[in-house]
């Protein structure tokens, strides 16, 4: 249906252009129609000159003018008559007929369509229209909460369904909940960067919605390697300002402070959460046990930071190297991120952020040996040593960020994802990672 309406609109536009092109011909036709009137006036002037010659001859015959006057007046009238007779009495022009009009009315739309198709590949546009016709209603139902999961037919073509969902969201760009549901779709297809962007739009449209605000802060926290940056911290602080007992916001502040090494603040958030849970009626043993594990993790990290001793559970050594042709693109203020994540995707298991200045640069080369341990894990319940012990399929990646942001940005230097061997925990061998290309 979308294609049909497009073709109708394109045809009408082409016909309007054809009429614009034909309009000069129509004006010329009117000029040609006025030509006979011009010829009649010319004939009348010639008759007047001839009459005047006849009168002059009669005056000369009757002796009313002398020879010199007659000769002079006769030559003057004859010259004027010759000048008028020499003027063109018709205008050479093309006179169009109905065939000429028909050619333009047919060929101009045809040539316009040919030019439209030849300028570029239009298949993505047609695919989008087909997706809209097939899944437009399903996308609207998903984004408005009328259905929770797409039907089997739509699930078999996820790319077309995603296109229909994106189009629907942009048509209702002032609806924060549509942006929120779009972020859920992005997370389902392992696209955290796009999910953060969608949630940011939803939060800006409805900053007082605690659900949207917390979802935005959480997704930003996990998407940036467990770092609670300034923007996410401001969002969480605003939630707590309106609702100081919000457990989700307190837990996010606890995790952010623990990851940042602010263990005193992390303990205060943990104590507040424990007090709130204990004050509620019912059995909350599982939640309290989780808080106890968090408290133990905080104590371990604090003790390690105090003694500045290497982590006893250190499990992975990574040799980061920079390709020689990219060394000169690293600035002293850049940041180096080294992370381990599941091969299937998702949030990283362990991340370490270092100053790019730590890279030893000698003779056009840059390298650094980095050790990742459980202290670099993002979640206390998903430690690096545990992932290595159960032989999960893990990958290692290194990236030099010009902005210091954990999210990849265009122009950053990055490596390919290096898959760890299954026996990495036993072999304890170093892994070589080469930063050799730019993020597009």
CSV table of C-alpha atoms in Angstrom, one decimal:
chain,number,residue,atom,x,y,z
A,1,UNK,CA,0.0,0.0,0.0
A,2,UNK,CA,2.9,2.4,0.8
A,3,UNK,CA,4.4,1.7,-2.6
A,4,UNK,CA,1.1,2.4,-4.4
A,5,UNK,CA,0.7,5.7,-2.7
A,6,UNK,CA,4.2,6.6,-3.5
A,7,UNK,CA,3.7,5.8,-7.2
A,8,UNK,CA,0.5,7.9,-7.3
A,9,UNK,CA,2.2,10.9,-5.8
A,10,UNK,CA,5.2,10.5,-8.1
A,11,UNK,CA,3.0,10.3,-11.2
A,12,UNK,CA,1.0,13.4,-10.2
A,13,UNK,CA,4.3,15.3,-9.6
A,14,UNK,CA,5.6,14.2,-13.0
A,15,UNK,CA,2.4,15.4,-14.7
A,16,UNK,CA,2.7,18.8,-13.0
A,17,UNK,CA,6.3,19.1,-14.2
A,18,UNK,CA,5.1,18.1,-17.7
A,19,UNK,CA,2.6,20.9,-17.7
A,20,UNK,CA,5.2,23.4,-16.5
A,21,UNK,CA,7.4,22.3,-19.4
A,22,UNK,CA,4.5,22.7,-21.9
A,23,UNK,CA,3.4,26.1,-20.7
A,24,UNK,CA,5.9,28.0,-23.0
A,25,UNK,CA,4.4,26.1,-26.0
A,26,UNK,CA,0.9,27.2,-25.0
A,27,UNK,CA,2.0,30.8,-24.8
A,28,UNK,CA,3.6,30.5,-28.3
A,29,UNK,CA,0.4,29.1,-29.6
A,30,UNK,CA,-1.5,32.1,-28.5
A,31,UNK,CA,1.1,34.4,-30.3
A,32,UNK,CA,0.6,32.4,-33.5
A,33,UNK,CA,-3.1,32.8,-33.1
A,34,UNK,CA,-2.7,36.6,-33.1
A,35,UNK,CA,-0.6,36.6,-36.3
A,36,UNK,CA,-3.5,36.9,-38.8
A,37,UNK,CA,-4.6,40.2,-37.2
A,38,UNK,CA,-1.1,41.5,-37.7
A,39,UNK,CA,-1.3,40.6,-41.4
A,40,UNK,CA,-4.6,42.5,-41.8
A,41,UNK,CA,-3.1,45.7,-40.3
A,42,UNK,CA,-0.1,45.4,-42.7
A,43,UNK,CA,-2.4,45.1,-45.8
A,44,UNK,CA,-4.4,48.1,-44.6
A,45,UNK,CA,-1.2,50.2,-44.3
A,46,UNK,CA,-0.2,49.3,-47.9
A,47,UNK,CA,-3.6,50.3,-49.2
A,48,UNK,CA,-3.3,53.7,-47.5
A,49,UNK,CA,0.1,54.3,-49.1
A,50,UNK,CA,-1.2,53.4,-52.5
A,51,UNK,CA,-4.1,55.8,-52.0
A,52,UNK,CA,-1.8,58.5,-51.1
A,53,UNK,CA,0.3,57.9,-54.3
A,54,UNK,CA,-2.9,58.0,-56.3
A,55,UNK,CA,-3.8,61.4,-54.8
A,56,UNK,CA,-0.3,62.7,-55.4
A,57,UNK,CA,-0.6,61.7,-59.1
A,58,UNK,CA,-4.0,63.4,-59.4
A,59,UNK,CA,-2.6,66.6,-57.9
A,60,UNK,CA,0.3,66.6,-60.3
A,61,UNK,CA,-2.0,66.0,-63.3
A,62,UNK,CA,-4.3,68.9,-62.3
A,63,UNK,CA,-1.3,71.2,-61.8
A,64,UNK,CA,-1.6,71.6,-58.1
A,65,UNK,CA,2.0,70.5,-57.5
A,66,UNK,CA,5.1,71.2,-59.6
A,67,UNK,CA,7.5,68.7,-61.0
A,68,UNK,CA,10.1,68.9,-58.3
A,69,UNK,CA,7.5,68.5,-55.5
A,70,UNK,CA,5.8,65.6,-57.2
A,71,UNK,CA,9.1,63.7,-57.8
A,72,UNK,CA,10.2,64.2,-54.2
A,73,UNK,CA,6.9,63.2,-52.6
A,74,UNK,CA,6.5,60.2,-54.9
A,75,UNK,CA,10.0,58.8,-54.0
A,76,UNK,CA,9.4,59.3,-50.3
A,77,UNK,CA,6.0,57.4,-50.4
A,78,UNK,CA,7.5,54.6,-52.5
A,79,UNK,CA,10.4,54.2,-50.1
A,80,UNK,CA,8.0,54.0,-47.1
A,81,UNK,CA,5.9,51.4,-48.9
A,82,UNK,CA,9.0,49.3,-49.7
A,83,UNK,CA,10.1,49.5,-46.1
A,84,UNK,CA,6.7,48.2,-44.9
A,85,UNK,CA,6.5,45.5,-47.5
A,86,UNK,CA,10.0,44.2,-46.6
A,87,UNK,CA,9.0,43.6,-42.9
A,88,UNK,CA,8.3,40.0,-42.1
A,89,UNK,CA,4.6,39.4,-41.7
A,90,UNK,CA,4.9,36.0,-40.0
A,91,UNK,CA,7.0,34.7,-37.1
A,92,UNK,CA,8.8,31.4,-37.8
A,93,UNK,CA,8.0,29.2,-34.8
A,94,UNK,CA,7.1,25.6,-34.0
A,95,UNK,CA,3.4,25.1,-33.7
A,96,UNK,CA,2.8,22.1,-31.3
A,97,UNK,CA,0.0,19.7,-31.8
A,98,UNK,CA,-1.7,17.0,-29.6
A,99,UNK,CA,1.1,14.5,-30.5
A,100,UNK,CA,3.7,16.8,-29.1
A,101,UNK,CA,1.8,17.2,-25.9
A,102,UNK,CA,1.3,13.4,-25.6
A,103,UNK,CA,5.0,12.8,-26.0
A,104,UNK,CA,5.9,15.0,-23.1
A,105,UNK,CA,3.1,13.8,-20.9
A,106,UNK,CA,4.3,10.2,-21.4
A,107,UNK,CA,8.0,10.5,-21.6
A,108,UNK,CA,8.6,13.0,-18.8
A,109,UNK,CA,7.1,10.7,-16.1
A,110,UNK,CA,9.0,7.7,-17.7
A,111,UNK,CA,12.3,9.5,-17.7
A,112,UNK,CA,11.8,10.8,-14.2
A,113,UNK,CA,11.1,7.2,-13.0
A,114,UNK,CA,14.2,5.9,-14.8
A,115,UNK,CA,16.4,8.6,-13.3
A,116,UNK,CA,15.0,7.8,-9.8
A,117,UNK,CA,15.8,4.2,-10.2
A,118,UNK,CA,19.3,4.7,-11.7
A,119,UNK,CA,20.6,7.3,-9.3
A,120,UNK,CA,21.0,4.8,-6.5
A,121,UNK,CA,20.0,1.5,-5.0
A,122,UNK,CA,16.4,1.8,-3.9
A,123,UNK,CA,16.0,-1.7,-2.6
A,124,UNK,CA,16.4,-0.7,1.1
A,125,UNK,CA,13.5,1.7,0.7
A,126,UNK,CA,11.3,-0.9,-0.8
A,127,UNK,CA,12.3,-3.3,2.0
A,128,UNK,CA,11.3,-0.7,4.6
A,129,UNK,CA,7.9,-0.2,2.9
A,130,UNK,CA,7.3,-3.9,2.8
A,131,UNK,CA,8.3,-4.2,6.5
A,132,UNK,CA,5.8,-1.4,7.3
A,133,UNK,CA,3.0,-3.0,5.5
A,134,UNK,CA,3.6,-6.5,7.0
A,135,UNK,CA,4.6,-5.6,10.6
A,136,UNK,CA,3.5,-2.0,11.2
A,137,UNK,CA,0.6,-3.0,13.4
A,138,UNK,CA,2.6,-5.6,15.3
A,139,UNK,CA,5.3,-3.0,16.0
A,140,UNK,CA,2.7,-0.6,17.3
A,141,UNK,CA,1.2,-3.3,19.6
A,142,UNK,CA,4.7,-4.1,20.9
A,143,UNK,CA,5.6,-0.5,21.6
A,144,UNK,CA,2.2,0.3,23.3
A,145,UNK,CA,2.3,-2.8,25.5
A,146,UNK,CA,-0.8,-4.5,23.9
A,147,UNK,CA,1.4,-7.6,23.3
A,148,UNK,CA,4.6,-8.7,25.0
A,149,UNK,CA,6.1,-10.9,22.3
A,150,UNK,CA,5.8,-10.8,18.5
A,151,UNK,CA,3.9,-13.6,16.7
A,152,UNK,CA,5.9,-16.4,15.2
A,153,UNK,CA,5.6,-15.0,11.7
A,154,UNK,CA,7.2,-11.7,12.7
A,155,UNK,CA,9.9,-13.4,14.8
A,156,UNK,CA,11.1,-15.3,11.7
A,157,UNK,CA,12.0,-11.9,10.1
A,158,UNK,CA,13.6,-9.9,13.0
A,159,UNK,CA,15.3,-7.4,10.7
A,160,UNK,CA,12.1,-6.3,9.1
A,161,UNK,CA,10.3,-6.2,12.5
A,162,UNK,CA,13.1,-4.0,13.9
A,163,UNK,CA,12.8,-1.7,10.9
A,164,UNK,CA,9.0,-1.4,11.5
A,165,UNK,CA,9.6,-0.7,15.2
A,166,UNK,CA,12.2,2.0,14.6
A,167,UNK,CA,9.9,3.7,12.1
A,168,UNK,CA,7.0,3.6,14.5
A,169,UNK,CA,9.1,5.1,17.3
A,170,UNK,CA,10.3,8.0,15.1
A,171,UNK,CA,6.7,8.7,14.0
A,172,UNK,CA,5.8,9.0,17.7
A,173,UNK,CA,9.0,10.6,18.8
A,174,UNK,CA,7.4,12.4,21.7
A,175,UNK,CA,6.3,9.2,23.4
A,176,UNK,CA,8.9,8.2,26.1
A,177,UNK,CA,7.5,4.7,26.5
A,178,UNK,CA,8.0,3.8,22.9
A,179,UNK,CA,11.7,4.8,23.2
A,180,UNK,CA,11.8,2.7,26.4
A,181,UNK,CA,10.4,-0.4,24.6
A,182,UNK,CA,12.8,0.3,21.7
A,183,UNK,CA,15.7,0.1,24.1
A,184,UNK,CA,14.5,-3.3,25.3
A,185,UNK,CA,14.5,-4.5,21.7
A,186,UNK,CA,18.1,-3.2,21.3
A,187,UNK,CA,19.2,-5.0,24.4
A,188,UNK,CA,17.6,-8.2,23.1
A,189,UNK,CA,19.6,-8.0,19.9
A,190,UNK,CA,22.9,-7.2,21.8
A,191,UNK,CA,23.1,-3.5,20.8
A,192,UNK,CA,23.8,-1.7,24.1
A,193,UNK,CA,25.0,1.5,22.6
A,194,UNK,CA,21.7,2.0,20.7
A,195,UNK,CA,19.8,1.0,23.8
A,196,UNK,CA,21.5,3.7,25.9
A,197,UNK,CA,20.7,6.3,23.2
A,198,UNK,CA,17.0,5.3,23.2
A,199,UNK,CA,16.8,5.4,27.0
A,200,UNK,CA,18.5,8.8,27.0
A,201,UNK,CA,15.7,10.1,24.7
A,202,UNK,CA,13.0,8.5,26.9
A,203,UNK,CA,14.5,10.0,30.0
A,204,UNK,CA,14.7,13.5,28.5
A,205,UNK,CA,11.1,13.3,27.5
A,206,UNK,CA,10.0,12.2,31.0
A,207,UNK,CA,12.7,12.9,33.5
A,208,UNK,CA,10.3,12.4,36.5
A,209,UNK,CA,9.5,8.8,35.6
A,210,UNK,CA,11.6,6.8,38.1
A,211,UNK,CA,11.3,3.6,36.0
A,212,UNK,CA,12.8,5.3,32.9
A,213,UNK,CA,15.4,7.1,34.9
A,214,UNK,CA,16.6,4.0,36.7
A,215,UNK,CA,16.6,1.9,33.5
A,216,UNK,CA,18.7,4.6,31.7
A,217,UNK,CA,21.2,4.8,34.6
A,218,UNK,CA,21.5,1.0,34.9
A,219,UNK,CA,22.0,0.5,31.1
A,220,UNK,CA,24.5,3.2,31.0
A,221,UNK,CA,26.3,1.7,34.0
A,222,UNK,CA,26.6,-1.8,32.6
A,223,UNK,CA,27.2,-0.6,29.0
A,224,UNK,CA,30.2,1.4,30.2
A,225,UNK,CA,31.9,-1.5,31.9
A,226,UNK,CA,30.4,-1.0,35.3
A,227,UNK,CA,31.4,2.7,35.6
A,228,UNK,CA,28.9,5.1,37.1
A,229,UNK,CA,29.8,8.2,35.1
A,230,UNK,CA,28.8,11.8,35.9
A,231,UNK,CA,25.6,11.7,33.9
A,232,UNK,CA,24.4,8.4,35.3
A,233,UNK,CA,25.3,9.5,38.8
A,234,UNK,CA,23.2,12.7,38.4
A,235,UNK,CA,20.2,10.7,37.2
A,236,UNK,CA,20.4,8.4,40.2
A,237,UNK,CA,20.9,11.3,42.6
A,238,UNK,CA,17.8,12.9,41.2
A,239,UNK,CA,15.8,9.7,41.9
A,240,UNK,CA,17.1,9.6,45.5
A,241,UNK,CA,16.3,13.3,46.0
A,242,UNK,CA,12.6,12.5,45.3
A,243,UNK,CA,12.6,9.1,46.9
A,244,UNK,CA,15.4,8.5,49.4
A,245,UNK,CA,14.3,5.0,50.0
A,246,UNK,CA,14.5,3.8,46.4
A,247,UNK,CA,16.3,0.5,46.6
A,248,UNK,CA,17.3,0.2,43.0
A,249,UNK,CA,18.9,3.7,43.0
A,250,UNK,CA,20.7,2.9,46.2
A,251,UNK,CA,22.0,-0.4,44.9
A,252,UNK,CA,23.3,1.4,41.7
A,253,UNK,CA,25.1,4.0,43.9
A,254,UNK,CA,26.6,1.1,45.9
A,255,UNK,CA,27.9,-0.6,42.8
A,256,UNK,CA,29.3,2.6,41.3
A,257,UNK,CA,31.1,3.6,44.5
A,258,UNK,CA,32.5,0.1,45.0
A,259,UNK,CA,33.8,0.0,41.4
A,260,UNK,CA,35.3,3.5,41.8
A,261,UNK,CA,37.1,2.5,45.0
A,262,UNK,CA,35.0,4.6,47.3
A,263,UNK,CA,34.5,1.8,49.8
A,264,UNK,CA,33.3,4.0,52.7
A,265,UNK,CA,30.4,5.4,50.7
A,266,UNK,CA,29.7,1.9,49.4
A,267,UNK,CA,29.4,0.6,53.0
A,268,UNK,CA,27.0,3.4,53.9
A,269,UNK,CA,24.7,2.5,50.9
A,270,UNK,CA,24.9,-1.1,51.9
A,271,UNK,CA,23.9,-0.4,55.5
A,272,UNK,CA,20.9,1.7,54.3
A,273,UNK,CA,19.7,-1.1,52.1
A,274,UNK,CA,20.1,-3.7,54.8
A,275,UNK,CA,18.1,-1.6,57.3
A,276,UNK,CA,15.3,-1.1,54.7
A,277,UNK,CA,15.1,-4.8,53.9
A,278,UNK,CA,15.1,-5.8,57.6
A,279,UNK,CA,12.3,-3.3,58.4
A,280,UNK,CA,10.0,-5.0,55.9
A,281,UNK,CA,7.8,-7.9,56.9
A,282,UNK,CA,8.3,-11.3,55.3
A,283,UNK,CA,11.3,-13.5,54.6
A,284,UNK,CA,14.1,-11.7,52.9
A,285,UNK,CA,16.9,-14.1,53.6
A,286,UNK,CA,18.1,-14.3,50.1
A,287,UNK,CA,18.4,-10.5,49.7
A,288,UNK,CA,20.2,-10.2,53.0
A,289,UNK,CA,22.6,-13.0,52.0
A,290,UNK,CA,23.4,-11.1,48.8
A,291,UNK,CA,24.2,-8.0,50.8
A,292,UNK,CA,26.4,-10.0,53.0
A,293,UNK,CA,28.4,-11.2,49.9
A,294,UNK,CA,28.6,-7.6,48.7
A,295,UNK,CA,29.9,-6.5,52.1
A,296,UNK,CA,32.6,-9.3,52.0
A,297,UNK,CA,33.6,-8.2,48.5
A,298,UNK,CA,33.9,-4.6,49.6
A,299,UNK,CA,36.1,-5.6,52.6
A,300,UNK,CA,38.3,-7.7,50.3
A,301,UNK,CA,38.8,-4.9,47.8
A,302,UNK,CA,39.4,-2.4,50.5
A,303,UNK,CA,42.0,-4.6,52.2
A,304,UNK,CA,43.7,-5.2,48.8
A,305,UNK,CA,43.8,-1.4,48.1
A,306,UNK,CA,45.3,-0.7,51.6
A,307,UNK,CA,48.1,-3.2,51.3
A,308,UNK,CA,48.6,-2.5,47.5
A,309,UNK,CA,49.4,-6.2,47.2
A,310,UNK,CA,48.8,-8.0,43.9
A,311,UNK,CA,45.6,-9.9,43.8
A,312,UNK,CA,46.1,-13.5,44.9
A,313,UNK,CA,43.3,-14.5,42.6
A,314,UNK,CA,45.1,-12.9,39.5
A,315,UNK,CA,44.2,-15.1,36.7
A,316,UNK,CA,44.8,-13.4,33.4
A,317,UNK,CA,47.9,-11.6,32.0
A,318,UNK,CA,47.5,-9.6,28.7
A,319,UNK,CA,50.2,-8.1,26.6
A,320,UNK,CA,48.8,-5.1,24.8
A,321,UNK,CA,50.6,-3.9,21.7
A,322,UNK,CA,49.9,-1.0,19.4
A,323,UNK,CA,50.4,-1.3,15.7
A,324,UNK,CA,53.4,0.9,14.7
A,325,UNK,CA,51.3,2.9,12.2
A,326,UNK,CA,48.9,3.9,15.0
A,327,UNK,CA,51.3,4.8,17.7
A,328,UNK,CA,51.5,8.5,16.7
A,329,UNK,CA,47.7,8.7,17.0
A,330,UNK,CA,47.8,8.1,20.8
A,331,UNK,CA,47.7,11.3,23.0
A,332,UNK,CA,48.9,11.3,26.6
A,333,UNK,CA,45.4,12.1,27.8
A,334,UNK,CA,43.9,9.0,26.1
A,335,UNK,CA,42.6,6.1,28.1
A,336,UNK,CA,43.4,2.4,27.6
A,337,UNK,CA,40.6,-0.1,28.3
A,338,UNK,CA,41.3,-3.8,28.6
A,339,UNK,CA,38.3,-6.0,29.0
A,340,UNK,CA,37.2,-9.6,29.1
A,341,UNK,CA,33.7,-10.5,28.0
A,342,UNK,CA,31.7,-13.6,27.0
A,343,UNK,CA,32.0,-14.5,23.3
A,344,UNK,CA,28.2,-14.5,23.0
A,345,UNK,CA,28.1,-10.8,23.9
A,346,UNK,CA,26.7,-8.9,26.9
A,347,UNK,CA,28.3,-6.9,29.7
A,348,UNK,CA,32.0,-7.4,30.3
A,349,UNK,CA,33.1,-9.7,33.1
A,350,UNK,CA,36.2,-7.7,34.0
A,351,UNK,CA,37.5,-4.3,32.9
A,352,UNK,CA,40.6,-2.3,33.6
A,353,UNK,CA,41.0,1.4,32.7
A,354,UNK,CA,44.5,2.8,32.4
A,355,UNK,CA,46.1,6.0,31.2
A,356,UNK,CA,47.4,5.6,27.6
A,357,UNK,CA,50.6,7.3,28.8
A,358,UNK,CA,51.4,4.0,30.6
A,359,UNK,CA,52.1,2.4,27.2
A,360,UNK,CA,55.9,2.0,26.9
A,361,UNK,CA,56.8,3.8,23.6
A,362,UNK,CA,60.2,3.0,22.3
A,363,UNK,CA,61.5,3.0,18.7
A,364,UNK,CA,58.1,3.5,17.2
A,365,UNK,CA,56.5,0.7,19.3
A,366,UNK,CA,54.0,0.8,22.2
A,367,UNK,CA,53.2,-2.1,24.5
A,368,UNK,CA,52.0,-2.7,28.0
A,369,UNK,CA,51.4,-5.8,30.2
A,370,UNK,CA,48.1,-5.8,32.0
A,371,UNK,CA,46.9,-8.2,34.7
A,372,UNK,CA,43.1,-8.7,35.2
A,373,UNK,CA,41.8,-10.4,38.4
A,374,UNK,CA,38.7,-10.7,40.4
A,375,UNK,CA,39.1,-7.2,41.7
A,376,UNK,CA,38.5,-6.0,38.2
A,377,UNK,CA,35.2,-7.9,37.9
A,378,UNK,CA,32.1,-5.8,37.5
A,379,UNK,CA,29.8,-8.0,39.6
A,380,UNK,CA,30.7,-9.8,42.8
A,381,UNK,CA,28.5,-12.7,41.7
A,382,UNK,CA,30.2,-13.1,38.3
A,383,UNK,CA,34.0,-13.1,39.0
A,384,UNK,CA,36.6,-13.5,36.4
A,385,UNK,CA,38.2,-16.5,38.1
A,386,UNK,CA,34.8,-18.3,38.2
A,387,UNK,CA,34.3,-17.7,34.4
A,388,UNK,CA,37.8,-19.0,33.7
A,389,UNK,CA,37.3,-22.0,36.0
A,390,UNK,CA,34.1,-23.2,34.3
A,391,UNK,CA,35.8,-22.8,30.9
A,392,UNK,CA,33.3,-20.2,29.6
A,393,UNK,CA,34.1,-19.0,26.1
A,394,UNK,CA,35.7,-15.6,26.7
A,395,UNK,CA,37.3,-13.0,24.5
A,396,UNK,CA,39.8,-10.3,25.3
A,397,UNK,CA,39.8,-6.8,23.7
A,398,UNK,CA,41.8,-3.7,24.1
A,399,UNK,CA,40.8,-0.2,23.0
A,400,UNK,CA,42.4,3.3,23.2
A,401,UNK,CA,39.7,5.9,23.8
A,402,UNK,CA,40.3,9.5,22.9
A,403,UNK,CA,37.4,10.7,25.1
A,404,UNK,CA,38.0,8.4,28.1
A,405,UNK,CA,34.5,7.1,27.6
A,406,UNK,CA,34.0,3.3,28.0
A,407,UNK,CA,31.6,3.3,25.1
A,408,UNK,CA,33.3,2.9,21.7
A,409,UNK,CA,33.4,6.0,19.6
A,410,UNK,CA,34.4,6.7,16.0
A,411,UNK,CA,38.1,7.3,15.8
A,412,UNK,CA,39.1,5.1,18.8
A,413,UNK,CA,41.9,2.6,18.3
A,414,UNK,CA,40.8,-1.0,18.9
A,415,UNK,CA,41.9,-4.6,18.6
A,416,UNK,CA,40.1,-7.7,17.3
A,417,UNK,CA,38.4,-9.8,20.0
A,418,UNK,CA,40.9,-12.6,20.9
A,419,UNK,CA,39.3,-15.8,22.0
A,420,UNK,CA,40.8,-17.4,25.1
A,421,UNK,CA,41.7,-21.1,25.0
A,422,UNK,CA,39.6,-23.3,27.2
A,423,UNK,CA,42.5,-24.2,29.5
A,424,UNK,CA,43.5,-20.6,30.1
A,425,UNK,CA,43.0,-20.8,33.9
A,426,UNK,CA,45.4,-23.8,34.1
A,427,UNK,CA,48.0,-22.6,31.7
A,428,UNK,CA,48.2,-19.1,33.1
A,429,UNK,CA,49.8,-18.1,29.8
A,430,UNK,CA,49.9,-14.4,28.7
A,431,UNK,CA,47.5,-13.4,25.9
A,432,UNK,CA,48.8,-11.1,23.1
A,433,UNK,CA,46.4,-8.4,21.9
A,434,UNK,CA,47.2,-6.1,19.0
A,435,UNK,CA,45.4,-2.7,18.7
A,436,UNK,CA,45.6,-2.4,14.9
A,437,UNK,CA,42.5,-0.6,13.5
A,438,UNK,CA,40.2,2.4,14.0
A,439,UNK,CA,36.6,2.2,15.2
A,440,UNK,CA,34.5,3.2,12.1
